Amino acid sequence: MRNNVYAVLLFLCCLVVTSPAFAQESQPPAAIIEKMAFKLARGVTNVATCVGELPKQTMNTVRDRGAVGYLIGPLKGVGMTLYRGLIGGVEAVVFFGAAARIL
Protein backbone atom coordinates (compact mmCIF):
# COMPACT_ATOMS: atom_id res chain seq x y z
CA MET A 1 0.00 0.00 0.00
CA ARG A 2 2.82 2.36 0.87
CA ASN A 3 4.52 1.74 -2.45
CA ASN A 4 1.34 2.72 -4.27
CA VAL A 5 1.13 5.99 -2.34
CA TYR A 6 4.77 6.77 -3.11
CA ALA A 7 4.26 5.91 -6.77
CA VAL A 8 1.24 8.22 -7.01
CA LEU A 9 3.10 11.02 -5.22
CA LEU A 10 6.10 10.59 -7.51
CA PHE A 11 3.84 10.66 -10.55
CA LEU A 12 2.10 13.83 -9.33
CA CYS A 13 5.44 15.51 -8.64
CA CYS A 14 6.58 14.67 -12.15
CA LEU A 15 3.41 16.18 -13.58
CA VAL A 16 3.81 19.36 -11.55
CA VAL A 17 7.54 19.83 -12.11
CA THR A 18 7.66 19.14 -15.82
CA SER A 19 6.16 21.71 -18.10
CA PRO A 20 5.43 21.43 -21.77
CA ALA A 21 7.94 23.04 -24.06
CA PHE A 22 6.46 25.72 -26.26
CA ALA A 23 8.25 27.25 -29.19
CA GLN A 24 8.60 30.95 -28.59
CA GLU A 25 8.03 33.23 -31.51
CA SER A 26 10.81 35.74 -32.00
CA GLN A 27 9.98 39.32 -31.15
CA PRO A 28 10.21 42.09 -33.70
CA PRO A 29 13.27 44.33 -33.33
CA ALA A 30 11.09 47.35 -32.49
CA ALA A 31 9.74 45.58 -29.39
CA ILE A 32 13.24 44.67 -28.26
CA ILE A 33 14.48 48.24 -28.73
CA GLU A 34 11.48 49.48 -26.75
CA LYS A 35 12.32 47.14 -23.87
CA MET A 36 15.95 48.26 -23.94
CA ALA A 37 14.98 51.94 -23.89
CA PHE A 38 12.53 51.36 -21.04
CA LYS A 39 15.14 49.51 -19.01
CA LEU A 40 17.76 52.22 -19.58
CA ALA A 41 15.30 54.99 -18.67
CA ARG A 42 14.22 53.16 -15.52
CA GLY A 43 17.84 52.64 -14.46
CA VAL A 44 18.85 56.26 -15.05
CA THR A 45 15.72 57.46 -13.23
CA ASN A 46 16.49 55.27 -10.22
CA VAL A 47 20.08 56.54 -10.06
CA ALA A 48 18.99 60.18 -10.42
CA THR A 49 16.22 60.01 -7.82
CA CYS A 50 17.77 57.63 -5.28
CA VAL A 51 18.73 60.52 -2.98
CA GLY A 52 15.02 61.22 -2.49
CA GLU A 53 14.72 57.99 -0.52
CA LEU A 54 16.39 59.55 2.53
CA PRO A 55 13.70 62.17 3.27
CA LYS A 56 10.93 59.89 2.00
CA GLN A 57 11.81 57.03 4.34
CA THR A 58 12.29 59.44 7.24
CA MET A 59 8.85 61.01 6.73
CA ASN A 60 7.12 57.67 6.25
CA THR A 61 8.75 56.14 9.33
CA VAL A 62 7.92 59.16 11.51
CA ARG A 63 4.34 59.00 10.27
CA ASP A 64 4.04 55.27 10.97
CA ARG A 65 6.07 54.93 14.20
CA GLY A 66 6.10 58.35 15.78
CA ALA A 67 9.16 59.85 17.45
CA VAL A 68 11.28 56.72 17.04
CA GLY A 69 11.03 57.33 13.29
CA TYR A 70 13.54 60.16 13.60
CA LEU A 71 16.17 57.55 14.45
CA ILE A 72 15.04 54.64 12.29
CA GLY A 73 13.91 56.67 9.26
CA PRO A 74 17.31 58.02 8.22
CA LEU A 75 18.83 54.55 8.58
CA LYS A 76 16.14 53.10 6.34
CA GLY A 77 16.64 56.03 3.99
CA VAL A 78 20.37 55.39 3.65
CA GLY A 79 19.74 51.71 3.00
CA MET A 80 17.07 52.39 0.39
CA THR A 81 19.22 55.08 -1.24
CA LEU A 82 22.09 52.65 -1.65
CA TYR A 83 19.78 49.87 -2.82
CA ARG A 84 17.93 52.01 -5.36
CA GLY A 85 21.14 53.58 -6.65
CA LEU A 86 22.84 50.20 -7.03
CA ILE A 87 19.88 48.55 -8.74
CA GLY A 88 19.43 51.55 -11.03
CA GLY A 89 23.11 51.55 -11.92
CA VAL A 90 23.10 47.86 -12.72
CA GLU A 91 19.97 48.25 -14.82
CA ALA A 92 21.45 51.19 -16.71
CA VAL A 93 24.62 49.23 -17.44
CA VAL A 94 23.02 45.95 -18.55
CA PHE A 95 20.09 47.32 -20.53
CA PHE A 96 21.55 45.65 -23.63
CA GLY A 97 20.47 42.34 -22.10
CA ALA A 98 17.15 42.58 -23.90
CA ALA A 99 19.02 42.52 -27.21
CA ALA A 100 20.68 39.21 -26.35
CA ARG A 101 17.44 37.42 -27.16
CA ILE A 102 17.67 38.23 -30.86
CA LEU A 103 21.22 36.95 -31.26
mmCIF file with all atom_site columns, N, CA and C in Angstrom, residues 51-82:
data_model
loop_
_atom_site.group_PDB
_atom_site.id
_atom_site.type_symbol
_atom_site.label_atom_id
_atom_site.label_alt_id
_atom_site.label_comp_id
_atom_site.label_asym_id
_atom_site.label_entity_id
_atom_site.label_seq_id
_atom_site.pdbx_PDB_ins_code
_atom_site.Cartn_x
_atom_site.Cartn_y
_atom_site.Cartn_z
_atom_site.occupancy
_atom_site.B_iso_or_equiv
_atom_site.pdbx_formal_charge
_atom_site.auth_seq_id
_atom_site.auth_comp_id
_atom_site.auth_asym_id
_atom_site.auth_atom_id
_atom_site.pdbx_PDB_model_num
ATOM 1  N N  . VAL A 1 51 ? 18.496 59.690 -4.164 1.00 0.00 ? 51 VAL A N  1
ATOM 2  C CA . VAL A 1 51 ? 18.730 60.524 -2.981 1.00 0.00 ? 51 VAL A CA 1
ATOM 3  C C  . VAL A 1 51 ? 17.420 60.956 -2.330 1.00 0.00 ? 51 VAL A C  1
ATOM 4  N N  . GLY A 1 52 ? 16.326 60.882 -3.061 1.00 0.00 ? 52 GLY A N  1
ATOM 5  C CA . GLY A 1 52 ? 15.023 61.221 -2.493 1.00 0.00 ? 52 GLY A CA 1
ATOM 6  C C  . GLY A 1 52 ? 14.515 60.191 -1.504 1.00 0.00 ? 52 GLY A C  1
ATOM 7  N N  . GLU A 1 53 ? 15.150 59.032 -1.459 1.00 0.00 ? 53 GLU A N  1
ATOM 8  C CA . GLU A 1 53 ? 14.725 57.994 -0.520 1.00 0.00 ? 53 GLU A CA 1
ATOM 9  C C  . GLU A 1 53 ? 15.008 58.386 0.929  1.00 0.00 ? 53 GLU A C  1
ATOM 10 N N  . LEU A 1 54 ? 16.038 59.163 1.159  1.00 0.00 ? 54 LEU A N  1
ATOM 11 C CA . LEU A 1 54 ? 16.389 59.553 2.529  1.00 0.00 ? 54 LEU A CA 1
ATOM 12 C C  . LEU A 1 54 ? 15.271 60.350 3.192  1.00 0.00 ? 54 LEU A C  1
ATOM 13 N N  . PRO A 1 55 ? 14.806 61.456 2.622  1.00 0.00 ? 55 PRO A N  1
ATOM 14 C CA . PRO A 1 55 ? 13.702 62.167 3.274  1.00 0.00 ? 55 PRO A CA 1
ATOM 15 C C  . PRO A 1 55 ? 12.386 61.396 3.212  1.00 0.00 ? 55 PRO A C  1
ATOM 16 N N  . LYS A 1 56 ? 12.180 60.646 2.127  1.00 0.00 ? 56 LYS A N  1
ATOM 17 C CA . LYS A 1 56 ? 10.930 59.893 2.001  1.00 0.00 ? 56 LYS A CA 1
ATOM 18 C C  . LYS A 1 56 ? 10.803 58.848 3.105  1.00 0.00 ? 56 LYS A C  1
ATOM 19 N N  . GLN A 1 57 ? 11.857 58.068 3.312  1.00 0.00 ? 57 GLN A N  1
ATOM 20 C CA . GLN A 1 57 ? 11.813 57.032 4.339  1.00 0.00 ? 57 GLN A CA 1
ATOM 21 C C  . GLN A 1 57 ? 11.716 57.639 5.735  1.00 0.00 ? 57 GLN A C  1
ATOM 22 N N  . THR A 1 58 ? 12.372 58.772 5.939  1.00 0.00 ? 58 THR A N  1
ATOM 23 C CA . THR A 1 58 ? 12.286 59.439 7.242  1.00 0.00 ? 58 THR A CA 1
ATOM 24 C C  . THR A 1 58 ? 10.861 59.889 7.512  1.00 0.00 ? 58 THR A C  1
ATOM 25 N N  . MET A 1 59 ? 10.234 60.545 6.541  1.00 0.00 ? 59 MET A N  1
ATOM 26 C CA . MET A 1 59 ? 8.855  61.014 6.733  1.00 0.00 ? 59 MET A CA 1
ATOM 27 C C  . MET A 1 59 ? 7.885  59.855 6.930  1.00 0.00 ? 59 MET A C  1
ATOM 28 N N  . ASN A 1 60 ? 8.027  58.809 6.119  1.00 0.00 ? 60 ASN A N  1
ATOM 29 C CA . ASN A 1 60 ? 7.124  57.666 6.248  1.00 0.00 ? 60 ASN A CA 1
ATOM 30 C C  . ASN A 1 60 ? 7.286  56.962 7.591  1.00 0.00 ? 60 ASN A C  1
ATOM 31 N N  . THR A 1 61 ? 8.509  56.820 8.058  1.00 0.00 ? 61 THR A N  1
ATOM 32 C CA . THR A 1 61 ? 8.746  56.138 9.327  1.00 0.00 ? 61 THR A CA 1
ATOM 33 C C  . THR A 1 61 ? 8.259  56.976 10.497 1.00 0.00 ? 61 THR A C  1
ATOM 34 N N  . VAL A 1 62 ? 8.445  58.291 10.444 1.00 0.00 ? 62 VAL A N  1
ATOM 35 C CA . VAL A 1 62 ? 7.922  59.159 11.509 1.00 0.00 ? 62 VAL A CA 1
ATOM 36 C C  . VAL A 1 62 ? 6.404  59.090 11.524 1.00 0.00 ? 62 VAL A C  1
ATOM 37 N N  . ARG A 1 63 ? 5.797  59.087 10.348 1.00 0.00 ? 63 ARG A N  1
ATOM 38 C CA . ARG A 1 63 ? 4.340  59.005 10.270 1.00 0.00 ? 63 ARG A CA 1
ATOM 39 C C  . ARG A 1 63 ? 3.821  57.681 10.846 1.00 0.00 ? 63 ARG A C  1
ATOM 40 N N  . ASP A 1 64 ? 4.508  56.587 10.547 1.00 0.00 ? 64 ASP A N  1
ATOM 41 C CA . ASP A 1 64 ? 4.036  55.273 10.973 1.00 0.00 ? 64 ASP A CA 1
ATOM 42 C C  . ASP A 1 64 ? 4.403  54.933 12.412 1.00 0.00 ? 64 ASP A C  1
ATOM 43 N N  . ARG A 1 65 ? 5.576  55.363 12.885 1.00 0.00 ? 65 ARG A N  1
ATOM 44 C CA . ARG A 1 65 ? 6.066  54.928 14.196 1.00 0.00 ? 65 ARG A CA 1
ATOM 45 C C  . ARG A 1 65 ? 6.227  56.040 15.214 1.00 0.00 ? 65 ARG A C  1
ATOM 46 N N  . GLY A 1 66 ? 5.995  57.253 14.822 1.00 0.00 ? 66 GLY A N  1
ATOM 47 C CA . GLY A 1 66 ? 6.098  58.354 15.777 1.00 0.00 ? 66 GLY A CA 1
ATOM 48 C C  . GLY A 1 66 ? 7.526  58.839 15.938 1.00 0.00 ? 66 GLY A C  1
ATOM 49 N N  . ALA A 1 67 ? 7.871  59.218 17.170 1.00 0.00 ? 67 ALA A N  1
ATOM 50 C CA . ALA A 1 67 ? 9.162  59.852 17.448 1.00 0.00 ? 67 ALA A CA 1
ATOM 51 C C  . ALA A 1 67 ? 10.348 58.935 17.161 1.00 0.00 ? 67 ALA A C  1
ATOM 52 N N  . VAL A 1 68 ? 10.169 57.636 17.308 1.00 0.00 ? 68 VAL A N  1
ATOM 53 C CA . VAL A 1 68 ? 11.280 56.716 17.039 1.00 0.00 ? 68 VAL A CA 1
ATOM 54 C C  . VAL A 1 68 ? 11.650 56.734 15.553 1.00 0.00 ? 68 VAL A C  1
ATOM 55 N N  . GLY A 1 69 ? 10.759 57.233 14.720 1.00 0.00 ? 69 GLY A N  1
ATOM 56 C CA . GLY A 1 69 ? 11.032 57.330 13.291 1.00 0.00 ? 69 GLY A CA 1
ATOM 57 C C  . GLY A 1 69 ? 12.159 58.279 12.953 1.00 0.00 ? 69 GLY A C  1
ATOM 58 N N  . TYR A 1 70 ? 12.432 59.247 13.847 1.00 0.00 ? 70 TYR A N  1
ATOM 59 C CA . TYR A 1 70 ? 13.543 60.165 13.600 1.00 0.00 ? 70 TYR A CA 1
ATOM 60 C C  . TYR A 1 70 ? 14.895 59.461 13.692 1.00 0.00 ? 70 TYR A C  1
ATOM 61 N N  . LEU A 1 71 ? 14.938 58.331 14.368 1.00 0.00 ? 71 LEU A N  1
ATOM 62 C CA . LEU A 1 71 ? 16.168 57.553 14.455 1.00 0.00 ? 71 LEU A CA 1
ATOM 63 C C  . LEU A 1 71 ? 16.205 56.462 13.379 1.00 0.00 ? 71 LEU A C  1
ATOM 64 N N  . ILE A 1 72 ? 15.090 55.766 13.219 1.00 0.00 ? 72 ILE A N  1
ATOM 65 C CA . ILE A 1 72 ? 15.042 54.643 12.285 1.00 0.00 ? 72 ILE A CA 1
ATOM 66 C C  . ILE A 1 72 ? 14.912 55.115 10.839 1.00 0.00 ? 72 ILE A C  1
ATOM 67 N N  . GLY A 1 73 ? 14.167 56.184 10.616 1.00 0.00 ? 73 GLY A N  1
ATOM 68 C CA . GLY A 1 73 ? 13.909 56.669 9.263  1.00 0.00 ? 73 GLY A CA 1
ATOM 69 C C  . GLY A 1 73 ? 15.155 56.980 8.450  1.00 0.00 ? 73 GLY A C  1
ATOM 70 N N  . PRO A 1 74 ? 16.094 57.758 9.002  1.00 0.00 ? 74 PRO A N  1
ATOM 71 C CA . PRO A 1 74 ? 17.311 58.018 8.218  1.00 0.00 ? 74 PRO A CA 1
ATOM 72 C C  . PRO A 1 74 ? 18.122 56.758 7.920  1.00 0.00 ? 74 PRO A C  1
ATOM 73 N N  . LEU A 1 75 ? 18.112 55.800 8.841  1.00 0.00 ? 75 LEU A N  1
ATOM 74 C CA . LEU A 1 75 ? 18.827 54.550 8.581  1.00 0.00 ? 75 LEU A CA 1
ATOM 75 C C  . LEU A 1 75 ? 18.178 53.784 7.431  1.00 0.00 ? 75 LEU A C  1
ATOM 76 N N  . LYS A 1 76 ? 16.844 53.728 7.457  1.00 0.00 ? 76 LYS A N  1
ATOM 77 C CA . LYS A 1 76 ? 16.137 53.101 6.345  1.00 0.00 ? 76 LYS A CA 1
ATOM 78 C C  . LYS A 1 76 ? 16.375 53.874 5.057  1.00 0.00 ? 76 LYS A C  1
ATOM 79 N N  . GLY A 1 77 ? 16.421 55.194 5.165  1.00 0.00 ? 77 GLY A N  1
ATOM 80 C CA . GLY A 1 77 ? 16.644 56.028 3.992  1.00 0.00 ? 77 GLY A CA 1
ATOM 81 C C  . GLY A 1 77 ? 18.000 55.790 3.357  1.00 0.00 ? 77 GLY A C  1
ATOM 82 N N  . VAL A 1 78 ? 19.030 55.665 4.182  1.00 0.00 ? 78 VAL A N  1
ATOM 83 C CA . VAL A 1 78 ? 20.370 55.394 3.654  1.00 0.00 ? 78 VAL A CA 1
ATOM 84 C C  . VAL A 1 78 ? 20.392 54.032 2.966  1.00 0.00 ? 78 VAL A C  1
ATOM 85 N N  . GLY A 1 79 ? 19.785 53.050 3.602  1.00 0.00 ? 79 GLY A N  1
ATOM 86 C CA . GLY A 1 79 ? 19.737 51.715 3.003  1.00 0.00 ? 79 GLY A CA 1
ATOM 87 C C  . GLY A 1 79 ? 18.999 51.705 1.677  1.00 0.00 ? 79 GLY A C  1
ATOM 88 N N  . MET A 1 80 ? 17.849 52.357 1.631  1.00 0.00 ? 80 MET A N  1
ATOM 89 C CA . MET A 1 80 ? 17.070 52.393 0.395  1.00 0.00 ? 80 MET A CA 1
ATOM 90 C C  . MET A 1 80 ? 17.756 53.230 -0.678 1.00 0.00 ? 80 MET A C  1
ATOM 91 N N  . THR A 1 81 ? 18.477 54.276 -0.270 1.00 0.00 ? 81 THR A N  1
ATOM 92 C CA . THR A 1 81 ? 19.220 55.084 -1.240 1.00 0.00 ? 81 THR A CA 1
ATOM 93 C C  . THR A 1 81 ? 20.299 54.240 -1.903 1.00 0.00 ? 81 THR A C  1
ATOM 94 N N  . LEU A 1 82 ? 21.047 53.504 -1.099 1.00 0.00 ? 82 LEU A N  1
ATOM 95 C CA . LEU A 1 82 ? 22.094 52.645 -1.652 1.00 0.00 ? 82 LEU A CA 1
ATOM 96 C C  . LEU A 1 82 ? 21.501 51.555 -2.538 1.00 0.00 ? 82 LEU A C  1
#
